mmCIF file of C-alpha atoms and ligand atoms in Angstrom:
data_model
loop_
_atom_site.group_PDB
_atom_site.id
_atom_site.type_symbol
_atom_site.label_atom_id
_atom_site.label_comp_id
_atom_site.label_asym_id
_atom_site.label_seq_id
_atom_site.Cartn_x
_atom_site.Cartn_y
_atom_site.Cartn_z
ATOM 1 C CA MET K 1 95.211 137.190 113.859
ATOM 2 C CA PRO K 2 95.997 133.644 113.110
ATOM 3 C CA GLU K 3 96.238 131.591 116.050
ATOM 4 C CA LEU K 4 98.015 128.874 116.332
ATOM 5 C CA PRO K 5 94.095 126.601 116.537
ATOM 6 C CA GLU K 6 92.979 127.910 112.979
ATOM 7 C CA VAL K 7 97.297 126.706 112.475
ATOM 8 C CA GLU K 8 96.581 123.428 113.581
ATOM 9 C CA VAL K 9 92.906 123.248 111.567
ATOM 10 C CA THR K 10 94.892 124.519 108.476
ATOM 11 C CA ARG K 11 97.646 121.432 109.051
ATOM 12 C CA ARG K 12 94.944 118.947 109.357
ATOM 13 C CA GLY K 13 93.585 119.539 106.276
ATOM 14 C CA ILE K 14 96.300 120.360 103.850
ATOM 15 C CA ALA K 15 98.236 116.728 105.123
ATOM 16 C CA GLY K 16 97.009 114.348 104.237
ATOM 17 C CA PRO K 17 96.226 114.900 100.366
ATOM 18 C CA LEU K 18 98.858 116.836 100.373
ATOM 19 C CA HIS K 19 101.298 113.859 101.485
ATOM 20 C CA GLY K 20 103.269 111.706 98.643
ATOM 21 C CA ALA K 21 101.859 114.909 96.348
ATOM 22 C CA ARG K 22 104.542 115.676 93.944
ATOM 23 C CA VAL K 23 105.762 119.380 93.047
ATOM 24 C CA GLN K 24 105.210 120.780 89.892
ATOM 25 C CA ARG K 25 105.706 123.996 89.899
ATOM 26 C CA ALA K 26 105.534 127.048 91.849
ATOM 27 C CA ARG K 27 104.747 130.448 91.706
ATOM 28 C CA LEU K 28 105.900 133.827 93.704
ATOM 29 C CA GLY K 29 103.761 136.771 94.105
ATOM 30 C CA LYS K 30 104.284 140.336 95.782
ATOM 31 C CA PRO K 31 106.874 139.929 98.241
ATOM 32 C CA LEU K 32 105.852 138.637 101.528
ATOM 33 C CA ARG K 33 108.106 139.907 104.635
ATOM 34 C CA TRP K 34 110.847 137.328 103.942
ATOM 35 C CA PRO K 35 112.092 135.788 100.987
ATOM 36 C CA LEU K 36 111.609 133.076 99.519
ATOM 37 C CA GLY K 37 115.388 132.026 99.766
ATOM 38 C CA CYS K 38 115.704 130.018 96.499
ATOM 39 C CA SER K 39 114.469 129.569 92.964
ATOM 40 C CA THR K 40 110.936 128.627 92.439
ATOM 41 C CA ALA K 41 112.613 126.876 89.704
ATOM 42 C CA ALA K 42 114.207 124.128 93.201
ATOM 43 C CA LEU K 43 111.513 123.164 94.342
ATOM 44 C CA GLU K 44 110.685 121.471 91.230
ATOM 45 C CA GLY K 45 109.465 117.593 91.277
ATOM 46 C CA LEU K 46 109.957 117.490 94.976
ATOM 47 C CA ARG K 47 108.034 115.296 96.808
ATOM 48 C CA VAL K 48 105.961 115.954 99.777
ATOM 49 C CA GLY K 49 106.455 114.656 103.140
ATOM 50 C CA GLU K 50 104.578 114.419 106.716
ATOM 51 C CA VAL K 51 103.106 118.203 107.059
ATOM 52 C CA GLY K 52 104.556 119.091 110.770
ATOM 53 C CA ARG K 53 103.820 122.746 112.476
ATOM 54 C CA ARG K 54 105.716 124.300 115.333
ATOM 55 C CA GLY K 55 104.083 127.301 116.808
ATOM 56 C CA LYS K 56 102.116 128.697 114.425
ATOM 57 C CA TYR K 57 104.267 127.647 112.011
ATOM 58 C CA LEU K 58 103.965 124.749 109.423
ATOM 59 C CA TRP K 59 107.138 123.250 107.660
ATOM 60 C CA LEU K 60 105.632 121.399 104.338
ATOM 61 C CA PRO K 61 109.212 118.451 104.240
ATOM 62 C CA LEU K 62 109.903 118.022 100.654
ATOM 63 C CA SER K 63 112.823 115.708 99.429
ATOM 64 C CA PRO K 64 113.780 114.602 95.248
ATOM 65 C CA ASP K 65 111.406 111.858 93.839
ATOM 66 C CA ILE K 66 113.656 108.654 93.900
ATOM 67 C CA ALA K 67 111.195 106.669 92.067
ATOM 68 C CA PRO K 68 111.361 102.298 93.078
ATOM 69 C CA HIS K 69 114.115 100.034 92.679
ATOM 70 C CA GLY K 70 114.624 97.943 89.564
ATOM 71 C CA ARG K 71 111.602 100.727 87.962
ATOM 72 C CA THR K 72 112.700 103.309 85.710
ATOM 73 C CA GLY K 73 116.278 103.223 86.534
ATOM 74 C CA LEU K 74 116.300 106.732 87.531
ATOM 75 C CA GLN K 75 117.108 108.372 91.115
ATOM 76 C CA ALA K 76 117.920 111.232 92.814
ATOM 77 C CA PRO K 77 121.209 111.998 92.574
ATOM 78 C CA ALA K 78 122.511 111.271 95.833
ATOM 79 C CA GLY K 79 123.693 114.326 97.735
ATOM 80 C CA ASP K 80 122.166 117.493 95.212
ATOM 81 C CA GLY K 81 121.181 119.579 98.254
ATOM 82 C CA ALA K 82 117.188 119.830 97.044
ATOM 83 C CA THR K 83 115.802 118.282 100.580
ATOM 84 C CA GLY K 84 114.598 120.274 103.453
ATOM 85 C CA GLY K 85 111.420 121.552 103.138
ATOM 86 C CA LEU K 86 109.160 125.327 103.096
ATOM 87 C CA LEU K 87 108.429 126.771 106.359
ATOM 88 C CA LEU K 88 105.307 129.019 106.243
ATOM 89 C CA HIS K 89 103.719 131.520 108.282
ATOM 90 C CA LEU K 90 100.403 132.968 108.231
ATOM 91 C CA GLY K 91 101.471 136.637 109.450
ATOM 92 C CA MET K 92 98.573 139.180 110.946
ATOM 93 C CA SER K 93 95.958 137.954 107.581
ATOM 94 C CA GLY K 94 97.085 135.238 105.778
ATOM 95 C CA SER K 95 94.988 131.966 104.466
ATOM 96 C CA LEU K 96 96.387 128.786 102.742
ATOM 97 C CA ALA K 97 93.594 126.559 100.555
ATOM 98 C CA LEU K 98 94.360 123.296 98.875
ATOM 99 C CA LEU K 99 92.353 123.844 95.390
ATOM 100 C CA PRO K 100 91.966 121.258 93.507
ATOM 101 C CA ASP K 101 90.994 123.149 89.897
ATOM 102 C CA ALA K 102 92.919 126.667 91.657
ATOM 103 C CA PRO K 103 91.748 129.568 89.822
ATOM 104 C CA ALA K 104 94.072 132.575 88.458
ATOM 105 C CA PRO K 105 95.760 133.659 90.700
ATOM 106 C CA GLY K 106 94.163 136.897 92.391
ATOM 107 C CA PRO K 107 95.646 140.362 93.447
ATOM 108 C CA TYR K 108 96.975 139.256 97.658
ATOM 109 C CA ASP K 109 97.821 135.799 96.174
ATOM 110 C CA HIS K 110 101.354 135.418 96.518
ATOM 111 C CA PHE K 111 102.939 131.811 96.551
ATOM 112 C CA ASP K 112 101.075 128.717 94.834
ATOM 113 C CA LEU K 113 103.225 125.606 94.988
ATOM 114 C CA VAL K 114 101.480 123.512 92.025
ATOM 115 C CA THR K 115 101.311 119.848 92.587
ATOM 116 C CA ASP K 116 99.384 116.975 91.204
ATOM 117 C CA ARG K 117 97.107 117.133 93.925
ATOM 118 C CA GLY K 118 96.360 120.361 93.369
ATOM 119 C CA THR K 119 97.232 124.104 94.377
ATOM 120 C CA LEU K 120 98.289 124.798 97.893
ATOM 121 C CA ARG K 121 98.001 129.185 97.669
ATOM 122 C CA LEU K 122 98.510 131.908 100.175
ATOM 123 C CA ASN K 123 96.201 134.598 100.130
ATOM 124 C CA ASP K 124 97.853 137.199 102.364
ATOM 125 C CA PRO K 125 96.677 140.723 101.591
ATOM 126 C CA ARG K 126 98.534 142.724 104.276
ATOM 127 C CA ARG K 127 101.986 140.244 103.128
ATOM 128 C CA PHE K 128 102.988 139.696 106.875
ATOM 129 C CA GLY K 129 103.137 136.105 105.832
ATOM 130 C CA ALA K 130 105.941 134.900 104.926
ATOM 131 C CA VAL K 131 107.224 130.738 102.890
ATOM 132 C CA VAL K 132 110.645 130.917 103.144
ATOM 133 C CA TRP K 133 113.142 127.505 102.156
ATOM 134 C CA SER K 134 115.156 125.864 104.674
ATOM 135 C CA PRO K 135 117.330 122.579 104.741
ATOM 136 C CA ALA K 136 115.709 121.698 107.466
ATOM 137 C CA LEU K 137 113.831 122.681 110.603
ATOM 138 C CA ASP K 138 116.876 123.242 112.874
ATOM 139 C CA ALA K 139 119.729 124.263 109.865
ATOM 140 C CA PRO K 140 118.768 128.168 109.039
ATOM 141 C CA PRO K 141 117.040 129.634 108.727
ATOM 142 C CA ALA K 142 114.659 128.165 110.371
ATOM 143 C CA ALA K 143 116.398 127.709 113.324
ATOM 144 C CA ALA K 144 116.453 131.077 113.931
ATOM 145 C CA LEU K 145 112.931 131.935 113.227
ATOM 146 C CA LEU K 146 112.176 128.713 115.209
ATOM 147 C CA LEU K 147 114.876 129.371 118.390
ATOM 148 C CA ARG K 148 112.229 131.462 120.961
ATOM 149 C CA LEU K 149 109.517 129.619 120.102
ATOM 150 C CA GLY K 150 108.295 128.239 124.152
ATOM 151 C CA ALA K 151 107.071 124.969 124.657
ATOM 152 C CA GLU K 152 103.931 122.959 123.108
ATOM 153 C CA PRO K 153 101.065 123.424 124.752
ATOM 154 C CA PHE K 154 100.171 119.699 124.063
ATOM 155 C CA ASP K 155 103.691 118.616 124.913
ATOM 156 C CA PRO K 156 103.779 115.979 126.802
ATOM 157 C CA ALA K 157 107.193 116.938 128.283
ATOM 158 C CA LEU K 158 105.734 120.666 129.722
ATOM 159 C CA THR K 159 104.781 119.469 132.760
ATOM 160 C CA PRO K 160 104.022 121.371 134.810
ATOM 161 C CA GLU K 161 106.501 120.872 137.575
ATOM 162 C CA ALA K 162 108.255 122.650 133.731
ATOM 163 C CA PHE K 163 105.724 124.940 133.558
ATOM 164 C CA HIS K 164 106.107 126.091 137.107
ATOM 165 C CA ALA K 165 110.334 126.270 136.834
ATOM 166 C CA ARG K 166 109.969 128.438 133.803
ATOM 167 C CA LEU K 167 107.562 131.386 134.707
ATOM 168 C CA GLN K 168 109.826 131.169 138.283
ATOM 169 C CA GLN K 169 112.120 132.895 135.400
ATOM 170 C CA ARG K 170 110.242 135.315 134.773
ATOM 171 C CA ARG K 171 109.104 138.907 136.450
ATOM 172 C CA ALA K 172 106.701 140.347 134.020
ATOM 173 C CA PRO K 173 102.517 139.944 134.573
ATOM 174 C CA ILE K 174 101.191 136.614 133.498
ATOM 175 C CA LYS K 175 99.316 138.022 131.100
ATOM 176 C CA ALA K 176 102.124 139.327 128.865
ATOM 177 C CA VAL K 177 104.968 136.097 129.629
ATOM 178 C CA LEU K 178 101.670 134.020 128.365
ATOM 179 C CA LEU K 179 101.541 136.670 125.201
ATOM 180 C CA ALA K 180 104.926 136.230 124.513
ATOM 181 C CA GLY K 181 105.229 132.293 123.713
ATOM 182 C CA ASP K 182 108.492 132.145 124.851
ATOM 183 C CA VAL K 183 107.423 129.917 128.082
ATOM 184 C CA VAL K 184 104.597 128.369 126.266
ATOM 185 C CA VAL K 185 103.351 129.052 122.231
ATOM 186 C CA GLY K 186 98.860 129.673 121.720
ATOM 187 C CA ALA K 187 98.742 130.990 123.911
ATOM 188 C CA GLY K 188 97.191 134.153 122.151
ATOM 189 C CA ASN K 189 95.348 137.216 123.292
ATOM 190 C CA ILE K 190 91.788 135.512 123.705
ATOM 191 C CA TYR K 191 92.883 132.501 124.990
ATOM 192 C CA ALA K 192 95.481 133.848 127.491
ATOM 193 C CA CYS K 193 92.647 135.216 128.678
ATOM 194 C CA GLU K 194 90.132 132.800 128.702
ATOM 195 C CA ALA K 195 92.886 130.067 130.622
ATOM 196 C CA LEU K 196 93.408 133.118 133.929
ATOM 197 C CA PHE K 197 89.919 133.066 134.311
ATOM 198 C CA GLN K 198 89.535 129.682 134.008
ATOM 199 C CA ALA K 199 92.606 128.926 136.913
ATOM 200 C CA GLY K 200 91.797 132.309 139.081
ATOM 201 C CA ILE K 201 94.205 134.197 138.304
ATOM 202 C CA HIS K 202 95.101 138.465 137.992
ATOM 203 C CA PRO K 203 96.291 138.497 134.559
ATOM 204 C CA ALA K 204 98.705 141.022 136.105
ATOM 205 C CA LEU K 205 99.906 139.205 138.701
ATOM 206 C CA ARG K 206 104.005 138.640 138.500
ATOM 207 C CA ALA K 207 104.587 135.433 136.427
ATOM 208 C CA ASP K 208 108.018 134.355 139.285
ATOM 209 C CA ARG K 209 105.032 134.890 142.497
ATOM 210 C CA ILE K 210 102.380 132.466 140.720
ATOM 211 C CA SER K 211 102.550 129.377 143.082
ATOM 212 C CA ARG K 212 103.354 125.872 142.118
ATOM 213 C CA PRO K 213 99.439 124.110 142.082
ATOM 214 C CA ARG K 214 98.054 128.140 140.287
ATOM 215 C CA ALA K 215 100.500 127.239 137.852
ATOM 216 C CA ALA K 216 99.607 123.734 136.493
ATOM 217 C CA ARG K 217 95.484 125.178 137.234
ATOM 218 C CA LEU K 218 96.991 126.933 134.315
ATOM 219 C CA LEU K 219 97.804 124.997 132.041
ATOM 220 C CA ALA K 220 95.362 122.522 132.349
ATOM 221 C CA ALA K 221 92.885 125.733 131.722
ATOM 222 C CA LEU K 222 95.276 126.746 128.196
ATOM 223 C CA ARG K 223 95.157 123.376 127.217
ATOM 224 C CA SER K 224 91.316 122.781 127.369
ATOM 225 C CA THR K 225 90.965 125.736 125.688
ATOM 226 C CA LEU K 226 92.339 124.817 122.432
ATOM 227 C CA ALA K 227 91.598 122.233 122.577
ATOM 228 C CA ARG K 228 88.158 123.220 122.438
ATOM 229 C CA ALA K 229 88.760 125.660 120.065
ATOM 230 C CA LEU K 230 90.375 122.680 117.820
ATOM 231 C CA ALA K 231 87.154 121.137 118.453
ATOM 232 C CA LEU K 232 85.104 124.082 116.599
ATOM 233 C CA GLY K 233 87.664 125.135 114.411
ATOM 234 C CA GLY K 234 86.763 122.017 113.322
ATOM 235 C CA SER K 235 83.888 121.268 113.077
ATOM 236 C CA THR K 236 82.897 124.659 112.266
ATOM 237 C CA LEU K 237 85.359 125.601 109.446
ATOM 238 C CA ARG K 238 83.451 124.351 106.129
ATOM 239 C CA ASP K 239 87.085 124.674 105.107
ATOM 240 C CA PHE K 240 91.206 126.044 106.800
ATOM 241 C CA THR K 241 90.429 129.081 104.573
ATOM 242 C CA ASP K 242 88.665 130.721 106.773
ATOM 243 C CA VAL K 243 91.895 132.415 109.113
ATOM 244 C CA HIS K 244 89.439 133.640 112.187
ATOM 245 C CA GLY K 245 86.791 130.306 111.473
ATOM 246 C CA ALA K 246 88.336 128.283 115.499
ATOM 247 C CA SER K 247 88.490 131.403 117.622
ATOM 248 C CA GLY K 248 85.621 132.805 115.938
ATOM 249 C CA ALA K 249 83.464 130.386 117.050
ATOM 250 C CA TYR K 250 85.416 130.121 120.760
ATOM 251 C CA GLN K 251 84.879 133.397 121.159
ATOM 252 C CA ALA K 252 81.083 133.506 120.574
ATOM 253 C CA GLU K 253 81.645 130.738 124.156
ATOM 254 C CA ALA K 254 83.866 133.081 125.900
ATOM 255 C CA ALA K 255 83.635 133.585 129.706
ATOM 256 C CA VAL K 256 85.311 137.229 129.363
ATOM 257 C CA TYR K 257 87.054 137.761 125.906
ATOM 258 C CA GLY K 258 85.604 140.654 124.636
ATOM 259 C CA ARG K 259 82.663 140.845 127.762
ATOM 260 C CA ALA K 260 83.745 144.137 129.279
ATOM 261 C CA GLY K 261 80.768 145.202 131.643
ATOM 262 C CA GLN K 262 78.355 142.116 131.153
ATOM 263 C CA PRO K 263 78.443 140.443 134.749
ATOM 264 C CA CYS K 264 80.737 137.512 135.399
ATOM 265 C CA GLY K 265 79.280 133.566 134.558
ATOM 266 C CA ARG K 266 80.277 132.650 137.711
ATOM 267 C CA CYS K 267 80.404 135.859 140.358
ATOM 268 C CA GLY K 268 77.739 138.395 139.002
ATOM 269 C CA SER K 269 80.701 141.128 139.119
ATOM 270 C CA LEU K 270 80.616 143.377 136.511
ATOM 271 C CA LEU K 271 84.287 141.952 134.114
ATOM 272 C CA ARG K 272 87.098 144.578 133.181
ATOM 273 C CA ARG K 273 89.126 146.206 130.246
ATOM 274 C CA ARG K 274 92.080 147.078 130.843
ATOM 275 C CA VAL K 275 95.479 147.190 128.318
ATOM 276 C CA GLN K 276 98.720 145.717 129.291
ATOM 277 C CA ALA K 277 101.694 144.160 126.748
ATOM 278 C CA GLN K 278 99.609 147.263 123.746
ATOM 279 C CA ARG K 279 96.563 143.723 124.426
ATOM 280 C CA SER K 280 93.101 144.354 125.083
ATOM 281 C CA THR K 281 92.766 141.679 128.818
ATOM 282 C CA TYR K 282 89.092 141.104 130.042
ATOM 283 C CA PHE K 283 89.099 139.461 133.290
ATOM 284 C CA CYS K 284 86.712 139.430 137.007
ATOM 285 C CA ALA K 285 88.273 141.238 139.676
ATOM 286 C CA THR K 286 86.302 139.447 141.875
ATOM 287 C CA CYS K 287 87.369 135.632 140.670
ATOM 288 C CA GLN K 288 90.925 135.807 139.688
ATOM 289 C CA ARG K 289 93.783 136.886 142.363
ATOM 290 C CA ARG K 290 96.717 137.878 142.518
HETATM 291 ZN ZN1 ZN Q 1 83.446 136.358 138.897
#
């Protein structure tokens, strides 16, 4: 499953080339998780703004093409309602590529945005991904999809105090709270396991029992695991279409994830695996305390 580092690496790969690109046409393949919400013809002629990201969603702002003053005299009619954007999610198996010279779409290519800078193509064999038109990020339908997302992990407003205060409101095990993504986004399974190990926190510890200093250590650990994955994703991906690139590269150097039965690098105890919230949790019962 593409995790936040893969989505951010994708954003960095497409944002520059697509900024200012003009949409020539769009094409839909088989139905994705949700309908597009507008006709593909309605996207024609719009220009792409600065590609953003919120959690694992990408946001492609689209606005009418306004000719410079005094050149053609052609301007988009005021208030024609076209300003908005596309909210994209890669689901379980999706990947985006920006193709300078796109070949004919294959059986798993379910969305194309053809622009004068290349074709942005969504390949998604399992079709849990989505491309949805929304008039704004804070208007329906985007607002409803983003409503329950927690803080961005690198948002400076997410201070250790704020993180601790939000954990205080949750009684579930910390691992499950991290995976739920409603306190902080980006803690996918591998990153949650690794951050808890780095911070020395047992994955089954109730979130509201985590002290303020331990919450601060956990937030720092989560940021360092994600930063490392981003660095690996940026450096090891030849292109950003490898949906497992960043997590896969990170996994190769993970301290606990996928290493049940192997000795802990810190204390030598054998690492353990247990199932929590229907996901495998890897941890060291000696180094990670309740
Ligand atoms: Zn250990």
